[in-house]
Amino acid sequence: MNFNGQTQLYGFLAHPAQHSLSPLMHNLSFQARQLNACYLAFDLKPADFDSSAANLKKFFAGFNLSMPYKKQIIPYLDELTPKAQRIMAVNTVKNQAGHLIGESTDGAGLFADLQAKGQKVAGKNLLILGAGGAGRAIIAAAADYQVKKVFVCKRPNQTFVVIKQWLQKIAQSTKTEYQLVDYSDQSALKQCLQQSQILINATNVGMDGQALPLTSAVLKQLSTEQFVYDIIYQPLKTPLLQLAAKRGCPHANGVGMLLWQGALAFEFWTGQTMPLLKVKTALLNEIRRRSS
């Protein structure tokens, strides 16, 4: 690609940012779609965020955000999509003639991946582990896909009541039912898992290749009728997914969520589709290279 004075700049803003696979995904897509654009990762230190955020619309045609800026960016935006309003966090911003529009594609990315894998979610019950950044995006997006009920499993810490109030607020404006479950209540967790058709791990438990996000006693409730999704993609086969395989449960790692959230961002910016197969192959090759 030959860059020139008309090249549009896109970026990834986070701290740290060096680990991001977004430049690989989007630059490959720009090239495949013959778009005069470039995507770079920027490690933006917290002390520099406010001064930088005030000038983003001068330089970027669009950008992604990750920790710790998904909420911090909001005062600098001109508009939020309904999805972003629901979680009050964004991971994707489009510069529309100087008008910055914030969107959240994380949760939608997971559901797009489930649908691509033949999983129908409408009318089903989900058990989601964790209510951090990724968890909140998935929880909020569930209402857009006519999920019947979402059990949210969370540790009883200082944000427990805040999340409970947030879930009540979402439930009031959607047809999806939400229930918050304490991680320490093993009996309740067993019941929730028995009632759920899909289990989603939205925590980082399992990234070490050793830990399970639920106790073995709870996970014994898993049946072959249930789909197990782990948003972790490094390692590609977490302990939860290994256990799911042993129990004969269909399952998936987070590569698809990563791919689809990027594809939705790409389409939000450009109006064009991402070359999914080409990008997925490149992602898997890079993830395996980093793991070796």
CSV table of C-alpha atoms in Angstrom, one decimal:
chain,number,residue,atom,x,y,z
A,1,MET,CA,0.0,0.0,0.0
A,2,ASN,CA,1.4,3.4,-1.0
A,3,PHE,CA,0.4,6.0,1.6
A,4,ASN,CA,-0.1,9.6,0.6
A,5,GLY,CA,-1.8,12.9,1.6
A,6,GLN,CA,-5.3,11.2,1.2
A,7,THR,CA,-4.5,8.2,3.4
A,8,GLN,CA,-7.1,7.9,6.3
A,9,LEU,CA,-5.7,7.2,9.7
A,10,TYR,CA,-7.3,4.7,12.1
A,11,GLY,CA,-6.0,3.6,15.4
A,12,PHE,CA,-6.1,1.6,18.6
A,13,LEU,CA,-5.8,3.6,21.8
A,14,ALA,CA,-5.0,1.8,25.0
A,15,HIS,CA,-2.4,1.4,27.8
A,16,PRO,CA,-0.7,-0.9,27.1
A,17,ALA,CA,-1.3,-1.3,23.4
A,18,GLN,CA,1.6,-3.3,22.0
A,19,HIS,CA,-0.3,-6.6,22.3
A,20,SER,CA,-3.2,-5.6,20.1
A,21,LEU,CA,-4.1,-7.7,17.1
A,22,SER,CA,-6.3,-4.9,15.7
A,23,PRO,CA,-3.6,-3.5,13.3
A,24,LEU,CA,-3.1,-6.9,11.8
A,25,MET,CA,-6.9,-7.3,11.2
A,26,HIS,CA,-7.7,-3.9,9.9
A,27,ASN,CA,-4.6,-3.3,7.7
A,28,LEU,CA,-5.2,-6.7,6.1
A,29,SER,CA,-8.8,-5.6,5.5
A,30,PHE,CA,-7.9,-2.2,4.1
A,31,GLN,CA,-5.5,-3.8,1.7
A,32,ALA,CA,-8.1,-6.5,0.6
A,33,ARG,CA,-10.8,-3.9,0.0
A,34,GLN,CA,-8.3,-1.5,-1.7
A,35,LEU,CA,-8.9,1.3,0.7
A,36,ASN,CA,-6.4,4.1,1.2
A,37,ALA,CA,-6.2,3.8,4.9
A,38,CYS,CA,-3.8,2.8,7.7
A,39,TYR,CA,-4.3,1.4,11.2
A,40,LEU,CA,-1.8,1.9,14.0
A,41,ALA,CA,-1.7,1.1,17.7
A,42,PHE,CA,-1.0,3.9,20.2
A,43,ASP,CA,0.1,3.3,23.7
A,44,LEU,CA,-1.5,6.3,25.3
A,45,LYS,CA,-0.4,7.0,28.9
A,46,PRO,CA,-3.2,8.0,31.3
A,47,ALA,CA,-1.5,11.3,32.0
A,48,ASP,CA,-1.7,12.2,28.3
A,49,PHE,CA,-5.3,11.0,27.7
A,50,ASP,CA,-7.3,14.3,28.1
A,51,SER,CA,-5.0,16.4,26.0
A,52,SER,CA,-4.9,13.8,23.3
A,53,ALA,CA,-8.7,13.0,23.4
A,54,ALA,CA,-9.5,16.6,22.7
A,55,ASN,CA,-7.7,16.5,19.4
A,56,LEU,CA,-8.6,13.0,18.1
A,57,LYS,CA,-11.2,14.2,15.6
A,58,LYS,CA,-8.4,16.3,13.9
A,59,PHE,CA,-6.4,13.2,13.0
A,60,PHE,CA,-8.5,10.0,13.0
A,61,ALA,CA,-11.1,8.8,10.6
A,62,GLY,CA,-12.0,6.3,13.3
A,63,PHE,CA,-10.4,4.5,16.2
A,64,ASN,CA,-10.8,1.7,18.7
A,65,LEU,CA,-10.3,1.9,22.5
A,66,SER,CA,-9.4,-0.6,25.1
A,67,MET,CA,-8.5,-0.5,28.8
A,68,PRO,CA,-8.5,1.9,30.5
A,69,TYR,CA,-10.3,4.4,28.1
A,70,LYS,CA,-13.7,2.8,27.1
A,71,LYS,CA,-15.6,5.0,29.6
A,72,GLN,CA,-13.1,7.9,29.8
A,73,ILE,CA,-13.6,8.8,26.1
A,74,ILE,CA,-17.3,9.4,26.4
A,75,PRO,CA,-17.2,13.2,27.4
A,76,TYR,CA,-15.2,13.8,24.2
A,77,LEU,CA,-17.8,12.2,21.9
A,78,ASP,CA,-20.7,13.9,20.2
A,79,GLU,CA,-23.0,10.9,20.0
A,80,LEU,CA,-23.5,7.4,21.4
A,81,THR,CA,-25.4,4.6,19.7
A,82,PRO,CA,-28.2,3.0,21.8
A,83,LYS,CA,-25.9,0.0,22.5
A,84,ALA,CA,-23.1,2.2,23.8
A,85,GLN,CA,-25.6,4.2,25.9
A,86,ARG,CA,-26.8,1.0,27.5
A,87,ILE,CA,-23.4,0.1,28.9
A,88,MET,CA,-21.9,3.7,28.9
A,89,ALA,CA,-18.7,2.4,27.3
A,90,VAL,CA,-17.4,2.3,23.8
A,91,ASN,CA,-14.7,0.4,21.9
A,92,THR,CA,-15.2,1.9,18.5
A,93,VAL,CA,-15.5,5.6,17.4
A,94,LYS,CA,-16.3,6.9,13.9
A,95,ASN,CA,-15.4,10.4,12.8
A,96,GLN,CA,-18.3,11.6,10.6
A,97,ALA,CA,-17.2,15.0,9.3
A,98,GLY,CA,-16.0,16.1,12.7
A,99,HIS,CA,-18.8,14.4,14.6
A,100,LEU,CA,-17.6,11.6,16.8
A,101,ILE,CA,-20.0,8.7,17.2
A,102,GLY,CA,-19.3,6.1,19.8
A,103,GLU,CA,-20.3,2.4,19.4
A,104,SER,CA,-19.7,-0.9,21.3
A,105,THR,CA,-19.1,-3.9,19.1
A,106,ASP,CA,-17.7,-6.3,21.7
A,107,GLY,CA,-20.9,-7.9,22.8
A,108,ALA,CA,-22.4,-7.9,19.3
A,109,GLY,CA,-19.2,-9.6,18.2
A,110,LEU,CA,-19.8,-12.5,20.5
A,111,PHE,CA,-23.4,-13.0,19.4
A,112,ALA,CA,-22.4,-12.7,15.7
A,113,ASP,CA,-19.9,-15.4,16.3
A,114,LEU,CA,-22.5,-17.6,18.1
A,115,GLN,CA,-24.8,-17.1,15.1
A,116,ALA,CA,-22.0,-17.9,12.7
A,117,LYS,CA,-21.5,-21.2,14.6
A,118,GLY,CA,-25.2,-22.1,14.2
A,119,GLN,CA,-26.2,-21.2,17.7
A,120,LYS,CA,-29.7,-19.7,18.0
A,121,VAL,CA,-29.9,-17.5,21.1
A,122,ALA,CA,-33.4,-16.1,20.8
A,123,GLY,CA,-35.6,-17.5,23.6
A,124,LYS,CA,-32.6,-19.1,25.4
A,125,ASN,CA,-31.1,-18.7,28.9
A,126,LEU,CA,-27.5,-17.6,29.2
A,127,LEU,CA,-25.1,-17.9,32.2
A,128,ILE,CA,-22.4,-15.2,31.9
A,129,LEU,CA,-19.5,-15.3,34.2
A,130,GLY,CA,-18.1,-11.9,35.1
A,131,ALA,CA,-19.4,-8.3,34.8
A,132,GLY,CA,-16.2,-6.5,33.9
A,133,GLY,CA,-15.7,-4.5,30.6
A,134,ALA,CA,-16.3,-7.5,28.2
A,135,GLY,CA,-18.9,-9.0,30.4
A,136,ARG,CA,-21.0,-5.8,30.5
A,137,ALA,CA,-20.9,-5.5,26.8
A,138,ILE,CA,-22.1,-9.1,26.3
A,139,ILE,CA,-24.8,-8.7,29.0
A,140,ALA,CA,-26.1,-5.5,27.4
A,141,ALA,CA,-26.0,-7.0,23.9
A,142,ALA,CA,-28.0,-10.0,24.9
A,143,ALA,CA,-31.2,-7.9,24.9
A,144,ASP,CA,-30.7,-7.1,21.2
A,145,TYR,CA,-30.8,-10.8,20.3
A,146,GLN,CA,-34.0,-11.7,22.1
A,147,VAL,CA,-32.3,-13.8,24.8
A,148,LYS,CA,-35.0,-14.9,27.3
A,149,LYS,CA,-32.9,-14.7,30.5
A,150,VAL,CA,-29.4,-13.8,31.5
A,151,PHE,CA,-27.9,-15.1,34.7
A,152,VAL,CA,-24.9,-12.9,35.6
A,153,CYS,CA,-22.4,-14.5,38.0
A,154,LYS,CA,-20.3,-11.9,39.9
A,155,ARG,CA,-18.0,-11.8,42.9
A,156,PRO,CA,-19.6,-10.1,46.0
A,157,ASN,CA,-17.3,-7.0,45.9
A,158,GLN,CA,-17.9,-3.3,46.1
A,159,THR,CA,-19.5,-3.1,42.6
A,160,PHE,CA,-22.0,-5.9,43.3
A,161,VAL,CA,-24.9,-3.5,44.1
A,162,VAL,CA,-24.0,-1.2,41.2
A,163,ILE,CA,-24.2,-4.0,38.7
A,164,LYS,CA,-27.5,-5.2,40.3
A,165,GLN,CA,-29.0,-1.7,39.8
A,166,TRP,CA,-27.7,-1.6,36.2
A,167,LEU,CA,-29.2,-5.0,35.4
A,168,GLN,CA,-32.6,-3.8,36.8
A,169,LYS,CA,-32.4,-0.7,34.6
A,170,ILE,CA,-31.7,-2.8,31.4
A,171,ALA,CA,-34.5,-5.2,32.3
A,172,GLN,CA,-37.0,-2.3,32.5
A,173,SER,CA,-36.3,-1.2,28.9
A,174,THR,CA,-36.0,-4.7,27.3
A,175,LYS,CA,-37.9,-8.0,27.2
A,176,THR,CA,-34.8,-9.9,28.5
A,177,GLU,CA,-34.9,-10.9,32.1
A,178,TYR,CA,-31.7,-10.5,34.2
A,179,GLN,CA,-30.7,-12.1,37.5
A,180,LEU,CA,-27.5,-11.4,39.4
A,181,VAL,CA,-25.9,-14.4,41.2
A,182,ASP,CA,-23.2,-14.4,43.9
A,183,TYR,CA,-20.1,-16.4,42.9
A,184,SER,CA,-20.0,-17.8,46.4
A,185,ASP,CA,-23.5,-19.3,46.2
A,186,GLN,CA,-22.7,-22.7,44.8
A,187,SER,CA,-26.3,-24.0,45.1
A,188,ALA,CA,-27.6,-21.0,43.1
A,189,LEU,CA,-24.9,-21.4,40.5
A,190,LYS,CA,-25.7,-25.1,40.0
A,191,GLN,CA,-29.4,-24.2,39.4
A,192,CYS,CA,-28.5,-21.4,37.0
A,193,LEU,CA,-26.2,-23.6,35.0
A,194,GLN,CA,-28.9,-26.3,34.8
A,195,GLN,CA,-31.4,-23.8,33.5
A,196,SER,CA,-29.0,-22.3,30.9
A,197,GLN,CA,-28.4,-23.4,27.3
A,198,ILE,CA,-25.2,-21.4,26.9
A,199,LEU,CA,-22.4,-20.8,29.3
A,200,ILE,CA,-20.1,-17.8,28.6
A,201,ASN,CA,-16.9,-17.1,30.5
A,202,ALA,CA,-16.3,-13.4,30.3
A,203,THR,CA,-13.5,-13.4,33.0
A,204,ASN,CA,-9.8,-13.8,32.5
A,205,VAL,CA,-9.8,-17.0,34.6
A,206,GLY,CA,-8.1,-19.6,32.5
A,207,MET,CA,-5.5,-17.4,30.8
A,208,ASP,CA,-2.9,-19.1,32.9
A,209,GLY,CA,-3.9,-22.5,31.4
A,210,GLN,CA,-4.6,-23.8,34.9
A,211,ALA,CA,-7.7,-22.3,36.5
A,212,LEU,CA,-11.4,-23.0,36.0
A,213,PRO,CA,-13.9,-20.1,36.4
A,214,LEU,CA,-16.3,-22.3,38.2
A,215,THR,CA,-15.8,-25.1,40.7
A,216,SER,CA,-15.7,-28.7,39.5
A,217,ALA,CA,-18.8,-29.4,41.5
A,218,VAL,CA,-20.8,-26.7,39.6
A,219,LEU,CA,-19.3,-27.7,36.2
A,220,LYS,CA,-20.5,-31.3,36.8
A,221,GLN,CA,-23.9,-30.0,35.8
A,222,LEU,CA,-22.8,-29.4,32.2
A,223,SER,CA,-24.6,-31.5,29.6
A,224,THR,CA,-24.0,-32.2,25.9
A,225,GLU,CA,-26.9,-30.0,25.1
A,226,GLN,CA,-25.1,-26.9,26.4
A,227,PHE,CA,-22.8,-24.7,24.4
A,228,VAL,CA,-19.7,-23.4,26.3
A,229,TYR,CA,-18.0,-20.2,25.1
A,230,ASP,CA,-14.8,-18.8,26.6
A,231,ILE,CA,-13.9,-15.2,25.4
A,232,ILE,CA,-10.2,-16.0,26.1
A,233,TYR,CA,-8.2,-16.8,22.9
A,234,GLN,CA,-4.7,-17.2,24.4
A,235,PRO,CA,-4.5,-20.1,25.1
A,236,LEU,CA,-6.8,-21.3,22.4
A,237,LYS,CA,-8.0,-24.2,24.6
A,238,THR,CA,-8.5,-23.0,28.1
A,239,PRO,CA,-9.1,-25.4,31.0
A,240,LEU,CA,-12.9,-24.7,30.7
A,241,LEU,CA,-12.9,-25.6,27.0
A,242,GLN,CA,-10.9,-28.7,27.7
A,243,LEU,CA,-13.4,-29.8,30.3
A,244,ALA,CA,-16.3,-28.9,27.9
A,245,ALA,CA,-14.7,-31.2,25.3
A,246,LYS,CA,-14.4,-34.1,27.7
A,247,ARG,CA,-18.1,-33.7,28.6
A,248,GLY,CA,-19.1,-33.7,24.9
A,249,CYS,CA,-20.3,-30.0,24.9
A,250,PRO,CA,-20.0,-28.0,21.8
A,251,HIS,CA,-17.6,-25.1,22.5
A,252,ALA,CA,-15.6,-22.1,21.2
A,253,ASN,CA,-12.8,-19.8,22.2
A,254,GLY,CA,-12.7,-16.0,21.9
A,255,VAL,CA,-11.0,-15.8,18.4
A,256,GLY,CA,-14.4,-15.5,16.8
A,257,MET,CA,-15.5,-12.7,19.2
A,258,LEU,CA,-12.2,-10.9,18.4
A,259,LEU,CA,-12.8,-11.4,14.7
A,260,TRP,CA,-16.4,-10.3,14.6
A,261,GLN,CA,-16.0,-7.2,16.9
A,262,GLY,CA,-13.4,-6.1,14.5
A,263,ALA,CA,-15.5,-6.9,11.5
A,264,LEU,CA,-18.4,-4.8,13.0
A,265,ALA,CA,-16.1,-1.9,13.7
A,266,PHE,CA,-14.7,-2.1,10.1
A,267,GLU,CA,-18.2,-2.0,8.7
A,268,PHE,CA,-19.2,0.8,11.0
A,269,TRP,CA,-16.3,2.9,9.7
A,270,THR,CA,-16.2,2.0,6.0
A,271,GLY,CA,-19.6,0.5,5.1
A,272,GLN,CA,-17.7,-2.5,3.7
A,273,THR,CA,-17.4,-6.1,5.0
A,274,MET,CA,-14.2,-7.5,6.4
A,275,PRO,CA,-12.6,-10.4,4.5
A,276,LEU,CA,-13.4,-12.8,7.4
A,277,LEU,CA,-11.6,-16.0,6.3
A,278,LYS,CA,-8.4,-14.2,5.4
A,279,VAL,CA,-8.3,-12.2,8.6
A,280,LYS,CA,-9.2,-15.3,10.8
A,281,THR,CA,-6.3,-17.3,9.2
A,282,ALA,CA,-3.9,-14.4,9.9
A,283,LEU,CA,-5.2,-14.1,13.5
A,284,LEU,CA,-4.8,-17.8,14.3
A,285,ASN,CA,-1.3,-17.8,12.8
A,286,GLU,CA,-0.2,-14.8,14.9
A,287,ILE,CA,-1.8,-16.2,18.1
A,288,ARG,CA,0.0,-19.5,17.6
A,289,ARG,CA,3.2,-17.7,16.9
A,290,ARG,CA,2.9,-15.8,20.1
A,291,SER,CA,2.1,-18.9,22.1
A,292,SER,CA,5.1,-20.9,20.8
